[in-house]
């Protein structure tokens, strides 16, 4: 049977299991026969946020002599459970690799639906496969804190009613193109893992993430939806800047969102900027945090000048404020 030793880094209680062994720590180092496994993550979050887990495999010189694992060949998956039901999963991707030092660092993130309730019987499971075809798992407790969301009714004029109810082939093509981009996960596109910045210094917010909305149309009908981002009430022509390093994967005019930009930051993680009056970047451009990408406006479905800032993880909308924290548990923060 494997010998497991633990190093307790923090006081908070987190249950980690490997095989039939149990240990408790929020941040743990687990030493097995041929490798050391470090796990870092936030054990609580809120509906509409996300959970990211940083996973590091390390080998000492002695371990490498005994068994030269090639950690590039390791695959790992992060799974989210409520009791025994698996709610979601995501593959880990490589952040850092140093084969000479026998070290590989992985990261994975799972979006948390804003419809989920605060409970403490959630859990995370890391399932990883070693090069010798052995499969192991690490189980981590996880809890959602309570969060209340805003409900609002928005009356639309004839122009916005027409946009909201547009079923033209052009709009459907734009929606399909957007979904194809947001559903793309490029495992080697890792651009920034430190905290992101807001795209504007403005502090006045006219709408919040996951607002429960009812749209009232001019014909008396209505529809309901969630607001997928944060709206900043800023005048037309205000500067809009990239929230993090990344690659521009869309920069064009759309029926619903007007002049729009999408930037890829991590595998499956994108930032979106809508309703702008002018674009300063084109598809394929690489941007840094704070790069000027456009000017705000009121194009597309908008009741007034503002910037809509949105973040998507594995296609799901996530609270943009979450990414202004050390969401990857990066040591350099």
Coordinates of C-alpha atoms in Angstrom, one line a residue:
X1 CA 0.0 0.0 0.0
X2 CA 1.2 3.5 -0.9
X3 CA 2.6 5.6 2.0
X4 CA 1.1 9.0 2.1
X5 CA 2.5 12.0 4.1
X6 CA 1.0 15.4 4.3
X7 CA 2.2 18.9 4.9
X8 CA -0.5 21.2 6.3
X9 CA -0.2 24.7 4.8
X10 CA -3.4 26.4 6.1
X11 CA -5.8 25.9 9.0
X12 CA -9.1 25.7 7.1
X13 CA -10.5 22.1 7.0
X14 CA -10.6 20.4 3.6
X15 CA -10.9 16.7 3.1
X16 CA -8.5 15.1 0.6
X17 CA -8.7 11.4 -0.3
X18 CA -6.4 9.2 -2.3
X19 CA -7.5 5.6 -2.4
X20 CA -8.5 4.9 1.2
X21 CA -6.3 7.6 2.8
X22 CA -7.7 10.8 4.2
X23 CA -6.0 14.1 5.1
X24 CA -7.3 17.5 6.1
X25 CA -6.0 20.9 4.8
X26 CA -7.0 23.7 2.6
X27 CA -3.8 23.5 0.7
X28 CA -2.1 20.1 0.7
X29 CA 1.1 18.4 -0.4
X30 CA 0.7 14.6 -0.7
X31 CA 3.8 12.5 -1.1
X32 CA 3.3 9.1 -2.9
X33 CA 5.9 6.6 -3.9
X34 CA 7.0 8.4 -7.1
X35 CA 5.6 11.9 -7.0
X36 CA 4.3 14.7 -4.8
X37 CA 0.9 16.1 -5.5
X38 CA 0.1 19.7 -4.5
X39 CA -3.5 20.9 -4.6
X40 CA -4.6 24.6 -4.3
X41 CA -8.2 25.9 -4.7
X42 CA -10.9 28.0 -3.1
X43 CA -13.2 25.8 -1.0
X44 CA -16.1 28.3 -1.1
X45 CA -17.7 30.4 -3.9
X46 CA -21.0 31.9 -4.9
X47 CA -23.6 31.0 -7.5
X48 CA -22.6 32.6 -10.7
X49 CA -18.9 32.5 -9.9
X50 CA -16.5 29.6 -10.7
X51 CA -14.1 27.3 -9.0
X52 CA -10.6 26.8 -10.3
X53 CA -8.1 24.1 -9.0
X54 CA -4.4 24.3 -9.4
X55 CA -2.7 21.0 -9.5
X56 CA 1.1 20.4 -9.4
X57 CA 2.9 17.1 -9.8
X58 CA 6.6 17.1 -8.6
X59 CA 9.3 14.5 -8.4
X60 CA 12.5 14.7 -6.3
X61 CA 15.8 13.6 -7.8
X62 CA 15.4 10.3 -6.0
X63 CA 11.9 9.8 -7.2
X64 CA 12.9 10.5 -10.8
X65 CA 15.7 7.9 -10.5
X66 CA 13.2 5.3 -9.2
X67 CA 10.4 6.0 -11.8
X68 CA 10.8 8.6 -14.5
X69 CA 7.2 9.6 -15.0
X70 CA 6.7 11.9 -18.0
X71 CA 4.1 14.3 -16.5
X72 CA 3.4 15.6 -20.0
X73 CA 1.5 12.3 -20.5
X74 CA -0.6 12.7 -17.4
X75 CA -4.3 13.5 -18.0
X76 CA -6.6 14.8 -15.3
X77 CA -10.2 15.9 -15.0
X78 CA -12.0 18.1 -12.4
X79 CA -15.5 17.1 -11.5
X80 CA -18.2 18.9 -9.5
X81 CA -20.7 16.9 -7.5
X82 CA -23.9 17.6 -5.5
X83 CA -24.2 14.6 -3.2
X84 CA -23.7 11.7 -5.6
X85 CA -24.7 13.6 -8.8
X86 CA -22.0 14.9 -11.1
X87 CA -23.0 18.4 -12.2
X88 CA -20.1 19.3 -14.4
X89 CA -16.6 18.4 -15.4
X90 CA -13.6 20.1 -17.1
X91 CA -10.2 18.8 -18.3
X92 CA -7.0 20.1 -16.7
X93 CA -4.5 21.9 -19.0
X94 CA -0.8 22.6 -18.5
X95 CA 0.3 25.9 -17.0
X96 CA 4.0 25.2 -16.5
X97 CA 6.3 22.3 -17.3
X98 CA 9.9 21.7 -16.4
X99 CA 10.9 18.2 -17.3
X100 CA 14.4 18.5 -16.0
X101 CA 13.0 19.4 -12.5
X102 CA 10.2 16.8 -12.8
X103 CA 7.5 19.4 -12.3
X104 CA 4.2 20.1 -14.1
X105 CA 1.5 22.5 -13.0
X106 CA -2.1 22.1 -14.3
X107 CA -5.3 24.2 -14.0
X108 CA -9.0 23.6 -14.5
X109 CA -12.1 25.6 -13.9
X110 CA -15.8 24.9 -13.7
X111 CA -18.6 27.6 -13.9
X112 CA -21.2 27.7 -11.2
X113 CA -24.7 28.3 -12.3
X114 CA -26.4 31.4 -10.8
X115 CA -29.5 29.2 -10.3
X116 CA -27.8 26.8 -7.9
X117 CA -28.6 27.2 -4.2
X118 CA -26.1 27.7 -1.4
X119 CA -25.4 24.3 0.1
X120 CA -22.5 22.6 1.8
X121 CA -22.9 19.1 0.3
X122 CA -21.1 19.9 -2.9
X123 CA -17.7 18.3 -3.6
X124 CA -15.0 18.4 -6.1
X125 CA -13.1 15.4 -7.4
X126 CA -9.8 15.3 -9.3
X127 CA -9.4 12.1 -11.3
X128 CA -5.9 11.7 -12.8
X129 CA -4.2 9.0 -14.9
X130 CA -0.5 8.4 -14.5
X131 CA 1.8 7.1 -17.3
X132 CA 1.8 3.6 -15.8
X133 CA -2.0 3.5 -16.4
X134 CA -2.8 3.8 -12.7
X135 CA -5.8 6.0 -12.0
X136 CA -6.1 7.9 -8.7
X137 CA -8.5 10.5 -7.3
X138 CA -8.6 13.4 -4.9
X139 CA -11.9 14.4 -3.3
X140 CA -12.3 18.0 -2.0
X141 CA -15.2 19.5 -0.1
X142 CA -16.8 22.6 -1.6
X143 CA -19.6 24.9 -0.6
X144 CA -21.7 27.7 -2.2
X145 CA -22.4 30.8 -0.2
X146 CA -25.8 32.6 -0.4
X147 CA -26.2 35.3 -3.0
X148 CA -29.3 37.3 -3.9
X149 CA -29.8 38.5 -7.5
X150 CA -31.7 41.6 -8.8
X151 CA -35.0 41.2 -10.8
X152 CA -36.0 44.0 -13.2
X153 CA -38.5 44.7 -15.9
X154 CA -37.2 46.6 -19.0
X155 CA -39.7 48.2 -21.4
X156 CA -38.3 48.2 -25.0
X157 CA -39.1 50.7 -27.7
X158 CA -39.9 49.6 -31.2
X159 CA -36.3 49.5 -32.3
X160 CA -35.1 47.3 -29.4
X161 CA -38.3 45.2 -29.7
X162 CA -37.4 44.5 -33.3
X163 CA -33.8 43.5 -32.4
X164 CA -34.9 41.3 -29.5
X165 CA -37.5 39.4 -31.6
X166 CA -35.3 39.2 -34.8
X167 CA -35.3 35.6 -36.1
X168 CA -33.6 36.4 -39.4
X169 CA -31.0 34.0 -40.8
X170 CA -28.4 36.7 -40.4
X171 CA -29.0 36.9 -36.6
X172 CA -29.1 33.1 -36.3
X173 CA -25.7 32.9 -38.2
X174 CA -24.2 35.4 -35.8
X175 CA -25.5 33.5 -32.8
X176 CA -24.1 30.2 -34.2
X177 CA -20.7 31.9 -34.8
X178 CA -20.6 33.2 -31.3
X179 CA -21.4 29.9 -29.8
X180 CA -18.8 28.1 -31.9
X181 CA -16.1 30.6 -30.6
X182 CA -17.2 30.3 -27.0
X183 CA -17.3 26.5 -27.3
X184 CA -13.7 26.3 -28.5
X185 CA -11.1 25.1 -25.9
X186 CA -7.5 25.5 -27.0
X187 CA -5.5 23.6 -24.4
X188 CA -2.3 25.4 -25.2
X189 CA -3.7 29.0 -25.3
X190 CA -2.7 30.1 -21.8
X191 CA -2.2 33.9 -21.8
X192 CA -2.8 35.2 -18.2
X193 CA -3.4 33.4 -14.9
X194 CA -3.1 36.4 -12.6
X195 CA -6.0 38.6 -11.6
X196 CA -7.7 40.5 -14.4
X197 CA -8.7 44.2 -14.4
X198 CA -12.0 45.9 -15.1
X199 CA -12.3 47.3 -18.7
X200 CA -13.1 50.8 -17.5
X201 CA -12.3 52.9 -14.4
X202 CA -16.0 53.8 -14.1
X203 CA -17.8 52.6 -11.0
X204 CA -21.4 53.4 -11.9
X205 CA -23.1 50.1 -12.8
X206 CA -26.6 50.2 -14.5
X207 CA -27.1 46.4 -14.5
X208 CA -25.4 43.5 -12.7
X209 CA -24.4 40.0 -13.5
X210 CA -27.3 37.5 -13.6
X211 CA -30.0 40.0 -13.2
X212 CA -33.3 38.3 -13.7
X213 CA -34.9 40.3 -16.6
X214 CA -38.4 40.6 -18.1
X215 CA -38.4 42.4 -21.4
X216 CA -41.7 44.2 -22.3
X217 CA -42.3 44.5 -26.0
X218 CA -44.3 47.2 -27.8
X219 CA -46.8 44.6 -29.0
X220 CA -47.7 43.7 -25.4
X221 CA -45.7 40.5 -25.3
X222 CA -42.7 39.8 -23.1
X223 CA -39.8 37.4 -22.6
X224 CA -37.6 36.5 -19.7
X225 CA -33.8 36.0 -19.6
X226 CA -30.7 36.4 -17.5
X227 CA -28.2 39.3 -17.9
X228 CA -24.9 37.6 -18.7
X229 CA -22.6 40.4 -17.8
X230 CA -22.1 43.7 -16.0
X231 CA -23.2 47.0 -17.5
X232 CA -21.2 50.2 -16.8
X233 CA -23.1 53.5 -17.4
X234 CA -20.5 55.5 -19.3
X235 CA -20.9 58.1 -22.1
X236 CA -20.5 57.2 -25.7
X237 CA -16.8 57.4 -26.7
X238 CA -15.4 56.3 -23.3
X239 CA -12.3 54.2 -23.5
X240 CA -12.7 50.4 -23.2
X241 CA -9.6 48.4 -22.3
X242 CA -8.7 44.7 -22.4
X243 CA -9.2 43.1 -19.0
X244 CA -6.2 40.7 -19.5
X245 CA -3.7 39.4 -21.9
X246 CA -5.1 37.4 -24.8
X247 CA -5.9 37.0 -28.4
X248 CA -8.8 38.9 -30.2
X249 CA -11.1 36.2 -31.7
X250 CA -13.9 38.5 -32.8
X251 CA -14.2 42.1 -33.6
X252 CA -17.3 42.9 -35.7
X253 CA -20.8 44.5 -35.7
X254 CA -23.6 42.2 -34.6
X255 CA -27.4 42.7 -34.6
X256 CA -28.0 42.1 -30.9
X257 CA -24.7 43.4 -29.4
X258 CA -23.6 46.1 -31.8
X259 CA -19.9 46.6 -32.3
X260 CA -18.5 43.7 -30.3
X261 CA -15.1 42.3 -29.3
X262 CA -14.2 38.8 -27.8
X263 CA -10.8 38.0 -26.4
X264 CA -9.5 34.5 -25.5
X265 CA -7.5 34.4 -22.2
X266 CA -7.3 30.8 -21.2
X267 CA -8.5 27.5 -22.6
X268 CA -12.3 28.0 -22.7
X269 CA -12.2 31.4 -21.0
X270 CA -13.2 34.5 -23.0
X271 CA -14.1 38.2 -22.2
X272 CA -16.8 40.0 -24.2
X273 CA -17.3 43.7 -24.8
X274 CA -20.6 44.8 -26.3
X275 CA -22.5 47.9 -27.7
X276 CA -19.3 49.9 -28.6
X277 CA -19.3 52.9 -30.9
X278 CA -15.8 52.1 -32.4
X279 CA -13.3 49.2 -32.4
X280 CA -9.6 49.7 -32.0
X281 CA -8.5 46.1 -32.6
X282 CA -9.1 43.5 -35.2
X283 CA -9.4 39.7 -35.1
X284 CA -6.0 38.1 -34.5
X285 CA -4.5 41.0 -32.5
X286 CA -2.7 40.1 -29.3
X287 CA -3.6 42.5 -26.3
X288 CA -2.1 43.1 -22.9
X289 CA -4.1 44.2 -19.8
X290 CA -5.1 47.8 -20.3
X291 CA -4.7 47.8 -24.1
X292 CA -7.2 50.2 -25.7
X293 CA -9.6 48.0 -27.7
X294 CA -12.5 50.3 -28.4
X295 CA -14.9 53.1 -27.4
X296 CA -18.2 52.6 -25.6
X297 CA -21.5 53.3 -27.2
X298 CA -25.1 52.3 -27.6
X299 CA -25.1 50.1 -30.7
X300 CA -27.2 46.9 -30.9
X301 CA -29.9 46.3 -28.3
X302 CA -29.3 49.1 -25.9
X303 CA -31.5 51.5 -24.0
X304 CA -28.7 54.0 -23.6
X305 CA -24.9 54.4 -23.8
X306 CA -23.1 51.8 -21.7
X307 CA -20.4 49.1 -21.8
X308 CA -21.5 45.5 -21.4
X309 CA -18.6 43.4 -20.0
X310 CA -19.1 39.6 -19.9
X311 CA -16.9 36.6 -19.1
X312 CA -17.6 33.1 -20.4
X313 CA -16.0 29.9 -19.1
X314 CA -16.7 26.7 -21.0
X315 CA -19.6 28.6 -22.7
X316 CA -21.3 29.5 -19.4
X317 CA -21.5 33.1 -18.3
X318 CA -19.6 33.8 -15.0
X319 CA -19.6 36.9 -12.8
X320 CA -16.8 39.2 -14.3
X321 CA -15.9 40.4 -10.8
X322 CA -14.8 36.9 -9.9
X323 CA -11.9 37.2 -12.4
X324 CA -10.5 40.4 -10.7
X325 CA -9.5 38.2 -7.8
X326 CA -6.7 35.6 -7.6
X327 CA -9.0 33.1 -9.1
X328 CA -6.2 30.7 -10.1
X329 CA -4.5 30.6 -6.7
X330 CA -1.4 31.9 -8.4
X331 CA 1.7 32.1 -6.2
X332 CA 2.8 35.4 -7.8
X333 CA -0.2 37.3 -6.5

